[in-house]
Coordinates of C-alpha atoms in Angstrom, one line a residue:
X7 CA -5.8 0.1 -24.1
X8 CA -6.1 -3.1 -22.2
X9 CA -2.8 -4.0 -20.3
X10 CA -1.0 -6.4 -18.1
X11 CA 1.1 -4.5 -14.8
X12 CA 2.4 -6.5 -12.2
X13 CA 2.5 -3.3 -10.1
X14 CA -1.2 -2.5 -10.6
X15 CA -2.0 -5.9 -10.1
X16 CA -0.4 -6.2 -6.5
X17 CA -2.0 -2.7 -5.5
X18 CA -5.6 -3.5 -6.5
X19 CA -6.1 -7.7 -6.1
X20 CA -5.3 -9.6 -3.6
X21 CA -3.5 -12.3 -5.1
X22 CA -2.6 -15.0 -2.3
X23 CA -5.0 -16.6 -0.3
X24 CA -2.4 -17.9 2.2
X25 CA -0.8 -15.3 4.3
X26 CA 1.6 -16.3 7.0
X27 CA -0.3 -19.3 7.4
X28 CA -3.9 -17.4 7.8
X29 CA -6.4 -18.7 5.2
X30 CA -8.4 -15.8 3.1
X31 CA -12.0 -17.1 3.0
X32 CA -13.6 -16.9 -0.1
X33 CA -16.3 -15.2 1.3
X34 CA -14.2 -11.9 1.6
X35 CA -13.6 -9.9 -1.3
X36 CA -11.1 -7.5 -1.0
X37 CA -10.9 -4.6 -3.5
X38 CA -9.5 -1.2 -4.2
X39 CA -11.2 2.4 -4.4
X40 CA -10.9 2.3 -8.0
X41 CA -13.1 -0.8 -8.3
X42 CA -15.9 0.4 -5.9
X43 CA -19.6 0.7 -7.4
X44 CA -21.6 3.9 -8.6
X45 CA -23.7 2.9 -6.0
X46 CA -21.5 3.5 -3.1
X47 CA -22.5 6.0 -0.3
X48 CA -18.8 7.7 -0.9
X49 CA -18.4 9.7 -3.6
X50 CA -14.9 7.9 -4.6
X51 CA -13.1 8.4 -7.8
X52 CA -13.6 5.0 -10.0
X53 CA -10.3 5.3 -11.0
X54 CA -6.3 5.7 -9.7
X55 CA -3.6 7.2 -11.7
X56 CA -0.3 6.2 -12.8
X57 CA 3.1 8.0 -14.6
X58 CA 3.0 4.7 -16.9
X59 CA 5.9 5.3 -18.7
X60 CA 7.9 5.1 -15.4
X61 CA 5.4 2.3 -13.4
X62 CA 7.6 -0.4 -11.5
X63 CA 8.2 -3.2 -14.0
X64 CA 7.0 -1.7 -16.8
X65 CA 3.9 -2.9 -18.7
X66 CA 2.5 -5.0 -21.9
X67 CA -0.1 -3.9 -24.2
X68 CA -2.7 -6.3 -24.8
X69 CA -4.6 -4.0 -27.4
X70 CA -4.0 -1.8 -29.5
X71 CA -5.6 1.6 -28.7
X72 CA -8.9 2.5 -29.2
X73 CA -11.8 5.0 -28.6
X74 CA -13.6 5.1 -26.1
X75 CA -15.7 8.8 -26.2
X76 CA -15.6 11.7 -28.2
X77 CA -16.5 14.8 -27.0
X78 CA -17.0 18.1 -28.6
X79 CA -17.1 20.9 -25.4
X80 CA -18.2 23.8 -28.0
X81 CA -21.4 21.4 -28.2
X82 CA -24.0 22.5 -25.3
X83 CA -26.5 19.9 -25.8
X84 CA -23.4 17.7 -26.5
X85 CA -22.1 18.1 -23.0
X86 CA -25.3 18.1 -21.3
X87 CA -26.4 14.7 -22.8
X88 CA -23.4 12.9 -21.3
X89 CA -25.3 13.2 -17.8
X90 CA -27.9 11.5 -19.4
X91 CA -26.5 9.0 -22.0
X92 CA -26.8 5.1 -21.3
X93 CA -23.4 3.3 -20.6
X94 CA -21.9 2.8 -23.8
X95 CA -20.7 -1.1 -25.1
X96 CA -16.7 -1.9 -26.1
X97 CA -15.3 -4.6 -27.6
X98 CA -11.9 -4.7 -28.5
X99 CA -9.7 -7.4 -29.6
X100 CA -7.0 -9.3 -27.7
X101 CA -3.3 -8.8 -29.7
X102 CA -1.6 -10.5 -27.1
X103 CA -1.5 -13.0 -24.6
X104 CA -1.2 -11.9 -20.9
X105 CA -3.0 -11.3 -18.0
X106 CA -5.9 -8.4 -18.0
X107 CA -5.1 -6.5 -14.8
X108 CA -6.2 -2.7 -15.7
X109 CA -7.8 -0.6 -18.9
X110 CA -5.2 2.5 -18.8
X111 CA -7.0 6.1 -20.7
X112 CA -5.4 8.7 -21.7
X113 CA -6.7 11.9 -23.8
X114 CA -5.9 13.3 -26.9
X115 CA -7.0 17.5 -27.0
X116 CA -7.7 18.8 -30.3
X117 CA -6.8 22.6 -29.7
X118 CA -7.8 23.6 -33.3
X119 CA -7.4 21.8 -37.0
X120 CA -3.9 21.8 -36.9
X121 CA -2.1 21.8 -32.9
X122 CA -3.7 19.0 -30.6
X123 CA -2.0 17.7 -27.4
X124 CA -1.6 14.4 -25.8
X125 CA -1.8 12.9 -22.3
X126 CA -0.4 9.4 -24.2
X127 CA 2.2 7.6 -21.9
X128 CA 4.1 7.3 -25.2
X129 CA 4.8 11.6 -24.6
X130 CA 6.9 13.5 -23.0
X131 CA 4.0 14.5 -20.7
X132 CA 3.1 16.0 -17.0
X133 CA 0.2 14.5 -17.1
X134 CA -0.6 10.8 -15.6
X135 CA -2.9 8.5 -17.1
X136 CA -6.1 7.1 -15.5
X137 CA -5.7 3.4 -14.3
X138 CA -9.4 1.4 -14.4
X139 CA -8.6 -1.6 -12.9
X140 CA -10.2 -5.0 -13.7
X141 CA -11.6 -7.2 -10.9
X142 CA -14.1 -9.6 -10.2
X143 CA -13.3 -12.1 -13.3
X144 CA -12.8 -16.1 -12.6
X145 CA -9.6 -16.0 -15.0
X146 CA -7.7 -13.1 -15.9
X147 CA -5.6 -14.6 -18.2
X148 CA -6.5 -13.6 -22.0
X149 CA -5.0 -14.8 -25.2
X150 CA -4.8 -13.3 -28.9
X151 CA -8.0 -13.6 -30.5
X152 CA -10.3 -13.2 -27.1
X153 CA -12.3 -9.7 -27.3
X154 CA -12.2 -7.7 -24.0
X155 CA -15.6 -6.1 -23.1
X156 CA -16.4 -3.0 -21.2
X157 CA -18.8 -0.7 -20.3
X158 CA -18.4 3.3 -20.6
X159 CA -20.2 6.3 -18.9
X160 CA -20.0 9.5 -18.1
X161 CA -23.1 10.1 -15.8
X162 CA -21.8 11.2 -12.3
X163 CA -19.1 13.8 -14.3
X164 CA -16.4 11.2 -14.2
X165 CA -15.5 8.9 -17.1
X166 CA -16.4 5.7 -15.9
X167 CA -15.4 2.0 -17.3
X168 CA -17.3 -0.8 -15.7
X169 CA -18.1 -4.6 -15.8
X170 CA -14.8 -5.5 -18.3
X171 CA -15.1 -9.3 -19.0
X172 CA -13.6 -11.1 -22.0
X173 CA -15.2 -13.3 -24.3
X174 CA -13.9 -16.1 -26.2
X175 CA -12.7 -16.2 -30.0
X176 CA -15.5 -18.4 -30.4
X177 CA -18.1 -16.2 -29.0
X178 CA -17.7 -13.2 -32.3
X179 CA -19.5 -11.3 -30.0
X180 CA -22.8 -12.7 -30.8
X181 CA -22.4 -15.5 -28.5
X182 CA -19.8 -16.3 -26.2
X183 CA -18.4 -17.2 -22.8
X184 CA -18.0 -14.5 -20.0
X185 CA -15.5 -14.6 -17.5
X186 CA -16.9 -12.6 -15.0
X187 CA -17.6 -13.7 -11.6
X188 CA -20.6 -11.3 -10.3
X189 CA -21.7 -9.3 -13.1
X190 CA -24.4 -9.7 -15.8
X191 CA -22.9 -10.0 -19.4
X192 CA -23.4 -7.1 -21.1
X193 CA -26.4 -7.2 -23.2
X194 CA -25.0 -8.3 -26.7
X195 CA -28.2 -10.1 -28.0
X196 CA -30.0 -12.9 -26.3
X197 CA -27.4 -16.1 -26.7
X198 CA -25.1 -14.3 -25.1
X199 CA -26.9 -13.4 -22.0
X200 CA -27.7 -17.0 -22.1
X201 CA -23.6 -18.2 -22.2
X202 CA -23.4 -15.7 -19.5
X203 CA -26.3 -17.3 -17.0
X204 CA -24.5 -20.3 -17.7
X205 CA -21.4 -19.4 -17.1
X206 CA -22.2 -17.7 -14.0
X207 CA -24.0 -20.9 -12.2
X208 CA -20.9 -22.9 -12.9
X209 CA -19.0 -20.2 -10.9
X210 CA -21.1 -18.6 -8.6
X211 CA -21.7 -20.2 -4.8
X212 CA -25.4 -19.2 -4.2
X213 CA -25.2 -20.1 -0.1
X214 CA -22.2 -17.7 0.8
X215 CA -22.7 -14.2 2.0
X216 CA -19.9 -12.2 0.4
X217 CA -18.2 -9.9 2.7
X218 CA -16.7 -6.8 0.5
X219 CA -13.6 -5.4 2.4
X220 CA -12.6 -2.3 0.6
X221 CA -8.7 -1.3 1.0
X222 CA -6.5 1.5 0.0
X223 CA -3.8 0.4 -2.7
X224 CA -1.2 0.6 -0.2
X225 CA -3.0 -1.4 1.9
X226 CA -3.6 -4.2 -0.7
X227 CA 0.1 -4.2 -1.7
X228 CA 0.8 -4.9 1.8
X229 CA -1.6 -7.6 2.0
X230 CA 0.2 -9.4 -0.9
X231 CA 3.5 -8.8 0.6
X232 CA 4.7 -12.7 2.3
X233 CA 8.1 -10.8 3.4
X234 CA 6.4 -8.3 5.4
X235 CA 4.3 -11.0 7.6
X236 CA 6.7 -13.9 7.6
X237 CA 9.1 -11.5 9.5
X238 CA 6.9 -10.4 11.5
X239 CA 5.3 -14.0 12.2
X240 CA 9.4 -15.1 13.1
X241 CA 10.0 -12.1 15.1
X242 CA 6.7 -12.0 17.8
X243 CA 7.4 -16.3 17.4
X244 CA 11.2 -15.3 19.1
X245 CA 10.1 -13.1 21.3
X246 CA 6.9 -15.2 23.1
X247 CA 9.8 -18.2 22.6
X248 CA 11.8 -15.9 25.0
X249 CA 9.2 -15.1 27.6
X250 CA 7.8 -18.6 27.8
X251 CA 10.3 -19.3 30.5
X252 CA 9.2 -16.6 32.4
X253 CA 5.4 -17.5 32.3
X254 CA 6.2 -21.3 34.0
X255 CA 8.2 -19.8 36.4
X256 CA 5.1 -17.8 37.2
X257 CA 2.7 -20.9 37.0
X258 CA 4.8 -22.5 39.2
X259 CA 5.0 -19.9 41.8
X260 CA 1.5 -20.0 41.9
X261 CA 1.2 -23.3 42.4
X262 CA 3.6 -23.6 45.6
X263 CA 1.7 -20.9 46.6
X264 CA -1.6 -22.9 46.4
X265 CA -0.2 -26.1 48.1
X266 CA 0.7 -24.2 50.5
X267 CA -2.7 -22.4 51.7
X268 CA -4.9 -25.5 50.6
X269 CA -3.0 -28.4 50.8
X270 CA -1.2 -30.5 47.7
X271 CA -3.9 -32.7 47.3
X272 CA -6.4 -30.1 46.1
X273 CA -4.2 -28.1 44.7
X274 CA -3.1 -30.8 42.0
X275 CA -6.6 -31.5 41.2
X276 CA -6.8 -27.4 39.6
X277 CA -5.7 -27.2 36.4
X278 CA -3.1 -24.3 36.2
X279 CA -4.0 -21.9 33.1
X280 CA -1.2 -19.1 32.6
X281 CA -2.0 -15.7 31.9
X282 CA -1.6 -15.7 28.2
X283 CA 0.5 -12.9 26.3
X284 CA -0.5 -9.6 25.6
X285 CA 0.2 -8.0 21.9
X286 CA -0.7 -4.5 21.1
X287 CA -0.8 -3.6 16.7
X288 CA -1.8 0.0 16.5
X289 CA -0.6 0.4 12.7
X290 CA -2.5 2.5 11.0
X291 CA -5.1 0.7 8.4
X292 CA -6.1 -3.1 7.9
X293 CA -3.6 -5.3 9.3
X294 CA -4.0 -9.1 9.9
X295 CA -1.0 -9.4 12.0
X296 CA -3.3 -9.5 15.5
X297 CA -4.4 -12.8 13.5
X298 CA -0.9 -14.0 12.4
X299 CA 0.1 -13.5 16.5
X300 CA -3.2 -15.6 17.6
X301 CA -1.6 -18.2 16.0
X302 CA 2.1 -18.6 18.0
X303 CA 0.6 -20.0 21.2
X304 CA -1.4 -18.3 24.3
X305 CA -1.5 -14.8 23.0
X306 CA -4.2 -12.5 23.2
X307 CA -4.0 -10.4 20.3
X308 CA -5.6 -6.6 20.1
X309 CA -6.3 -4.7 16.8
X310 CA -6.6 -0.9 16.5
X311 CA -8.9 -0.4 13.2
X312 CA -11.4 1.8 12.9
X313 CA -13.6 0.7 10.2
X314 CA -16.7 -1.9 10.5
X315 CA -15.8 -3.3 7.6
X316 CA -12.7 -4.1 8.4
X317 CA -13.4 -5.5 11.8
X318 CA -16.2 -8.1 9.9
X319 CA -13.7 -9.1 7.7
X320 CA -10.9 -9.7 10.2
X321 CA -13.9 -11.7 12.7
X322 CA -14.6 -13.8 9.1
X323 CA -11.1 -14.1 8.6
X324 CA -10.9 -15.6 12.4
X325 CA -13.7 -17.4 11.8
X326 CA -12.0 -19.1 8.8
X327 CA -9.0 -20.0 10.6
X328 CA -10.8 -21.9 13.6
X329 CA -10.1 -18.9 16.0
X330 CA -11.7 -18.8 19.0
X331 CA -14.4 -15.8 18.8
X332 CA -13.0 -14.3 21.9
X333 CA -9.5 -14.4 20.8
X334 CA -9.0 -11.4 18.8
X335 CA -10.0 -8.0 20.1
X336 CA -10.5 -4.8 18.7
X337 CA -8.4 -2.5 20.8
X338 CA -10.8 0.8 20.3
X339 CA -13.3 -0.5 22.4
X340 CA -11.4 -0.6 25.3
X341 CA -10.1 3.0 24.7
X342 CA -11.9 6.5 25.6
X343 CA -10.1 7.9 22.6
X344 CA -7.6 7.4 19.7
X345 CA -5.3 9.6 21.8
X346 CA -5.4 7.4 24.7
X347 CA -4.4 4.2 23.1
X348 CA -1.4 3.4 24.6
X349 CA -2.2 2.5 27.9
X350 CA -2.2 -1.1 29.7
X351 CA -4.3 -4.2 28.2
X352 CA -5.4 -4.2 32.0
X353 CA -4.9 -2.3 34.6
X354 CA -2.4 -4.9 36.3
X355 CA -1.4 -6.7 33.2
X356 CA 1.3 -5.4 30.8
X357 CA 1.7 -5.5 26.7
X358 CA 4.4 -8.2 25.4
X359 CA 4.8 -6.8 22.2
X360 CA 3.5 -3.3 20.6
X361 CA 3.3 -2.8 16.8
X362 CA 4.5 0.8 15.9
X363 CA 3.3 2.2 12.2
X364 CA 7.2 4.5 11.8
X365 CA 7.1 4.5 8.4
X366 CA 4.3 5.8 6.4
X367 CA 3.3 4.6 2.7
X368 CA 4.7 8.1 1.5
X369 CA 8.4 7.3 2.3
X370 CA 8.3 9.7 5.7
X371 CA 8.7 8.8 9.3
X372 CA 5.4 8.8 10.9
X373 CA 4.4 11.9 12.9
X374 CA 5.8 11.8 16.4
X375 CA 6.9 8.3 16.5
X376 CA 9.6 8.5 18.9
X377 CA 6.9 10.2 21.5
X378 CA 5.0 7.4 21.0
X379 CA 7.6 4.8 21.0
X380 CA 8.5 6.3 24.6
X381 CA 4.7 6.1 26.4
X382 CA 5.1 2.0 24.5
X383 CA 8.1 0.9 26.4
X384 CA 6.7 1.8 29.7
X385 CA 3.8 -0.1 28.7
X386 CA 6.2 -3.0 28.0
X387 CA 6.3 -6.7 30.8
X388 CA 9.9 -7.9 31.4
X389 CA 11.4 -8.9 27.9
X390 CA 9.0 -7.0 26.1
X391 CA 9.7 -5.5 22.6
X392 CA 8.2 -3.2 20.3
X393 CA 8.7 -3.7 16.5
X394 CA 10.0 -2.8 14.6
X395 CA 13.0 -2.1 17.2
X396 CA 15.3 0.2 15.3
X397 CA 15.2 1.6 11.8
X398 CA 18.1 2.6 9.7
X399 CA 17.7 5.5 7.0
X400 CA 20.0 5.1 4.1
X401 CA 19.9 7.6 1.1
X402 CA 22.5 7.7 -1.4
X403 CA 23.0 10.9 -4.4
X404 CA 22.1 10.8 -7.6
X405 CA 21.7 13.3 -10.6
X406 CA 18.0 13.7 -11.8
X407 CA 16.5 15.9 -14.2
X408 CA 13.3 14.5 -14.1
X409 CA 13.2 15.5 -10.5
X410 CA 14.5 19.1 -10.9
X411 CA 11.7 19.3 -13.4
X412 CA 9.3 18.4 -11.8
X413 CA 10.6 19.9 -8.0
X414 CA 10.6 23.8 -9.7
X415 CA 10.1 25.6 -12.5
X416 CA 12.7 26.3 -14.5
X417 CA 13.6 29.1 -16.7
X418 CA 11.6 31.0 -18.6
X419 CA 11.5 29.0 -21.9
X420 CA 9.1 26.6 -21.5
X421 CA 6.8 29.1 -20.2
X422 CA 6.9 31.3 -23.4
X423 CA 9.4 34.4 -21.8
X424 CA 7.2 34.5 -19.0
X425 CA 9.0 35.1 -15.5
X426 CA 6.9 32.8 -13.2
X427 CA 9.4 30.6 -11.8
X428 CA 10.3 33.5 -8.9
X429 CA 6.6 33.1 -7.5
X430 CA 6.1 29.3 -8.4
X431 CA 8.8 28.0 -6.8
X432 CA 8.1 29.8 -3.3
X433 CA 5.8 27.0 -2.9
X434 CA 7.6 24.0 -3.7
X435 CA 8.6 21.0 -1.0
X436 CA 12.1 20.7 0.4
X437 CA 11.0 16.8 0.1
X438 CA 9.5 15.0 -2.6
X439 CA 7.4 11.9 -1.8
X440 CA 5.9 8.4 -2.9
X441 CA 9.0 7.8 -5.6
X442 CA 9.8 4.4 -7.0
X443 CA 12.9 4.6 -6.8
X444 CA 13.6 1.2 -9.3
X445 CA 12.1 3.1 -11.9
X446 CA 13.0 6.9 -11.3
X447 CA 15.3 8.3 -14.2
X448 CA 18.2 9.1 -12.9
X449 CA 22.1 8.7 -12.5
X450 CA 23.7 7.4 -9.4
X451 CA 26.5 9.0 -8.2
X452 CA 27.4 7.6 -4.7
X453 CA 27.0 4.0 -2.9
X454 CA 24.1 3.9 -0.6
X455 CA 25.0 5.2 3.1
X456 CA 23.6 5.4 6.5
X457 CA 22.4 8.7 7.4
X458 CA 20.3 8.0 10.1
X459 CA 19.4 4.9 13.0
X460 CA 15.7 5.7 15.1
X461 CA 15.9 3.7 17.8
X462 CA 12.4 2.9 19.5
X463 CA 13.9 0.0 22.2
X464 CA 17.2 2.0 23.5
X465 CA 16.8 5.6 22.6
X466 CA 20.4 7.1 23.6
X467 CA 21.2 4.6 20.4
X468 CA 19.4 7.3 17.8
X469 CA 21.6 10.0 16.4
X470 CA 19.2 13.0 15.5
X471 CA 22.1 14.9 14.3
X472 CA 25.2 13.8 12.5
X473 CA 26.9 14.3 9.7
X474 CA 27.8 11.8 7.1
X475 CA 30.9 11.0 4.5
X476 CA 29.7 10.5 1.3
X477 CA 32.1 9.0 -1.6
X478 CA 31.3 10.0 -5.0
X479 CA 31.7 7.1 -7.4
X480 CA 30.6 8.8 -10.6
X481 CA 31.2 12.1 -11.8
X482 CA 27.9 14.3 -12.4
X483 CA 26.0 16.7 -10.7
X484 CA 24.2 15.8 -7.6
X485 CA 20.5 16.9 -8.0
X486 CA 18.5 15.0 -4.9
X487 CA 19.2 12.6 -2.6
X488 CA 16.5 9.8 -2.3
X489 CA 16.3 7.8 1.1
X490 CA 14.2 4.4 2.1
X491 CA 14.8 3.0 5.3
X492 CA 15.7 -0.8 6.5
X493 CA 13.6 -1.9 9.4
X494 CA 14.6 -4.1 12.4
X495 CA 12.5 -6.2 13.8
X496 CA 15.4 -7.7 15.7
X497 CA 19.0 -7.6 14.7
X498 CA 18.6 -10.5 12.0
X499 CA 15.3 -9.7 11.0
X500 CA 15.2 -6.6 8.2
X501 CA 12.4 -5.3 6.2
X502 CA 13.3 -3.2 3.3
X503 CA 11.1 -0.4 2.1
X504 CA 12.7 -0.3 -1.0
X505 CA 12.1 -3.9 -1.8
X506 CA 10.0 -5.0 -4.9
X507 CA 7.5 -6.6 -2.9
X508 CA 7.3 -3.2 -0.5
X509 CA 3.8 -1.6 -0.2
X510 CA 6.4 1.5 0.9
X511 CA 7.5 4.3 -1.8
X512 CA 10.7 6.3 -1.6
X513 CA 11.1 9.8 -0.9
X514 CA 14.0 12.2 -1.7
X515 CA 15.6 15.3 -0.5
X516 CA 16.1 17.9 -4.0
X517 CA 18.4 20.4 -3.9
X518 CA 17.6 23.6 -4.6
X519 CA 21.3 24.4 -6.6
X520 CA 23.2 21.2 -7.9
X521 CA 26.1 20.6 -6.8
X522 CA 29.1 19.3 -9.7
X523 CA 31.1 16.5 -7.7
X524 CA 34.1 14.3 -9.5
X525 CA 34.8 10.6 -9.1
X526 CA 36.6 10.0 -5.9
X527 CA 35.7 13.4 -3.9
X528 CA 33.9 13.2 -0.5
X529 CA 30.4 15.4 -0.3
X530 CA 29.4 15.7 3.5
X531 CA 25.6 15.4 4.6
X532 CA 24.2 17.0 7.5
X533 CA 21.3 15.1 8.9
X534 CA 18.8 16.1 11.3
X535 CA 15.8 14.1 13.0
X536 CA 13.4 16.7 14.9
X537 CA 9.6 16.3 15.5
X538 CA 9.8 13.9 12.9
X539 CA 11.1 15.9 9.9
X540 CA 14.2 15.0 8.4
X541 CA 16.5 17.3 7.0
X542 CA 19.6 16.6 5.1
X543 CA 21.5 19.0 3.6
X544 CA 25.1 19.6 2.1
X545 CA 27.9 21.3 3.8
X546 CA 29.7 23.0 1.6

């Protein structure tokens, strides 16, 4: 079915073209994986997934459900004609109005005549469903009565749905109007190819060269995220405020200096041009925060991605804003070696601010951080700062089935007598990662608490090992204890990765027994920060 998800929408199209005050050219189209074409070099599948029935926010049916393949796998020459086949054409009417972000496929599996099983995000299912995103249309909005077209293949062994465009109540699918931006109409009889050539020249710019910038999910959902930058914007914006002081004081040494050795009258006639400020991102993936500093004065900006692509797009994206072409730099040229990347911008010149990746997209604290956060201080000129500066863990307990569930097997009764769980569950994670907390079911049982501050500016602030009070507000059984972390970029400045906008998911802690606690009892947490693993256990 056809559906409208603000959560797939903000992981797999951009949806701003202002970030921070940085325009997004029209020229660069960003998209997802999932949207990529057969024709990539990278074999990459053309589709994400998603536990539906528990996505952020929820989702709305646009149509009702329909078929898209039948396969029968006791059919040889069935099977082996799906490599062959030509895509299939699908039409299937608009029930509601709403914004086409995704075409979401699940399966049904006929066992025999009478028992069949269903992937369906209606079930009670482990399964996900398969998430095919729509991009490249002009207007994504559809209303009742429109048809929305796709394509469907299955020649590369993955089930494939490709070019989706909508068409018009008008068009009854012999004629019609197609939305799409890039891509022919698909061939429904020859006035509608026509509508289609005309409703591409109307949209199309035949002079621009089109950049495609291809971007993990996370990294899309961070792109879309204004908190994220407009901190960061106010934060590096405090702290060059800070040092500007410093840098006239500077300039004017040097000047007395020069008066001195040639004389005032030649020295006033040399224009005095300050060193400018030196800022360090080595976050891991696309980031146009380099950009966002170029913009807060004399600052010479470094970036530490790897990709071509991305470095095109972030030289068209400088371009765009009027940037000098020598403004922004890409860090890994300079470097021997990813290992060696903190080190100096020169070799008498010092870094005014370093951007640290501590959090990864999973919900865990980046591999050795605080090592890194060390080498970055020593890096750092006089009133220097890394960001973020400190970051405060907070975790709270709750009672989850789901999670049990899901964490270990359980029983023997859902696996017909069987006794597996004793060799199963010798493999399952202590920690359980990229949770949505907003939309996991479960029961709190406590307020949210600190259980843990990393401090990358004054390390003998960090407490790798404390324990921590927690007071149970609702009787249950504690099952896990979920944890997201608030990040300081100063001490007013805050970035939740728990936020609705965050491109960060939760993780959690699940206990191996649950624990039964009453309203008004204190549970105490031991916490533990070493090589950067987190444990957090209960003492009993």
């Amino acid at each position: 079915m056809a559906v409208e998800c603000a959560e797939i929408r903000r992981h797999h199209r951009v949806g701003t073209k202002n970030v921070a005050g940085i325009c997004l050219p029209t020229n660069v189209k960003f998209q997802s994986p999932a949207c990529s074409s057969v024709d990539t070099e990278e074999t990459v599948e053309p589709y994400t997934t998603e536990k539906m029935s528990r996505v952020p926010g929820g989702y709305l049916a646009l149509t009702e459900c329909f078929e898209i393949m039948r396969v029968d796998f006791n059919n040889l020459q069935e099977l082996k004609s799906l490599a062959t086949k030509k895509p299939g054409k699908i039409g299937i009417p608009v029930i509601k109005e709403g914004i086409l972000d995704a075409v979401v496929v699940w399966f049904v599996l006929q066992l025999d005549d009478e028992h069949s099983l269903s992937t369906s995000p209606n079930e009670e299912t482990c399964w996900e469903q398969a998430v095919y995103p729509a991009h490249d249309l002009a207007d994504y909005r559809i209303k009742r009565g429109d048809h929305v077209m796709m394509e469907v293949s299955c020649q590369d062994c993955y089930l494939r749905i490709q070019n989706i465009s909508v068409f018009g109540p008008e068009c009854e699918l012999d004629t019609g109007k197609n939305f799409t931006k890039n891509k022919d109409l698909l061939t429904l009889g020859s006035e509608a190819e026509l509508c289609s050539a005309l409703a591409n020249l109307q949209t199309s710019k035949p002079d621009s060269v089109e950049q495609t910038c291809v971007l993990e999910s996370t990294e899309i959902a961070l792109l879309n995220n204004s908190v994220y930058h407009e901190g960061f914007k106010m934060a590096m914006k405090k702290v060059l405020s800070s040092l500007t002081p410093e840098k006239l004081c500077q300039a004017m040494d040097t000047q007395c200096q020069n008066e001195m050795s040639c004389g005032s009258e030649e020295s006033n006639s040399q224009e005095i041009v300050p060193e400018p400020f030196y800022v360090l991102d080595v976050s891991e993936g696309f980031s146009i925060l380099p950009i966002i500093a170029g913009t807060l004065g004399q600052v010479k900006p470094y970036s530490s991605v790897e990709k071509d692509q991305h470095r095109i797009t972030l030289d068209l994206i400088s371009e765009a804003n009027h940037f000098p072409k020598e403004t922004l730099e890409f860090w890994l040229r300079h470097v021997e070696d990813e290992s060696s990347v903190l080190q100096r911008p020169k070799s008498d010149k010092l870094w005014s601010i370093i951007i640290l990746d501590v959090i990864e997209p999973s919900g865990l604290i980046q591999q050795e951080i605080m090592e890194k956060a060390a080498i970055s201080r020593c890096l750092l000129q006089s009133g220097g700062k890394i960001f973020p500066q400190y970051v405060l863990m907070f975790g709270l307990l709750v009672e989850s089935q789901t999670l049990v569930e899901e964490n270990a097997v359980q029983g023997t009764e859902r696996t017909l007598g069987l006794n597996i769980a004793p060799f199963i569950n010798q493999f399952q994670v202590p920690i359980r990662v990229f949770l949505d907390l907003s939309s996991l079911p479960c029961i709190p049982l406590s307020k949210p608490v600190e259980l843990l501050r990393l401090d990358l500016m004054t390390p003998y602030l960090n407490t790798s090992n404390r324990e921590v009070k927690v007071h149970i507000c609702k009787s249950g059984q504690v099952t896990a204890i979920p944890f997201w972390y608030h990040m300081y970029l100063d001490d007013e400045i805050r970035l939740d990765t728990s936020g609705e906008a965050s491109h960060w998911k939760q993780a959690a802690v699940v206990l191996e027994n649950p624990i039964q606690v009453e309203m008004g009892e204190e549970l105490v947490l031991s916490v533990q920060h070493h090589k950067s693993s987190v444990s957090i256990t209960v003492k009993q």
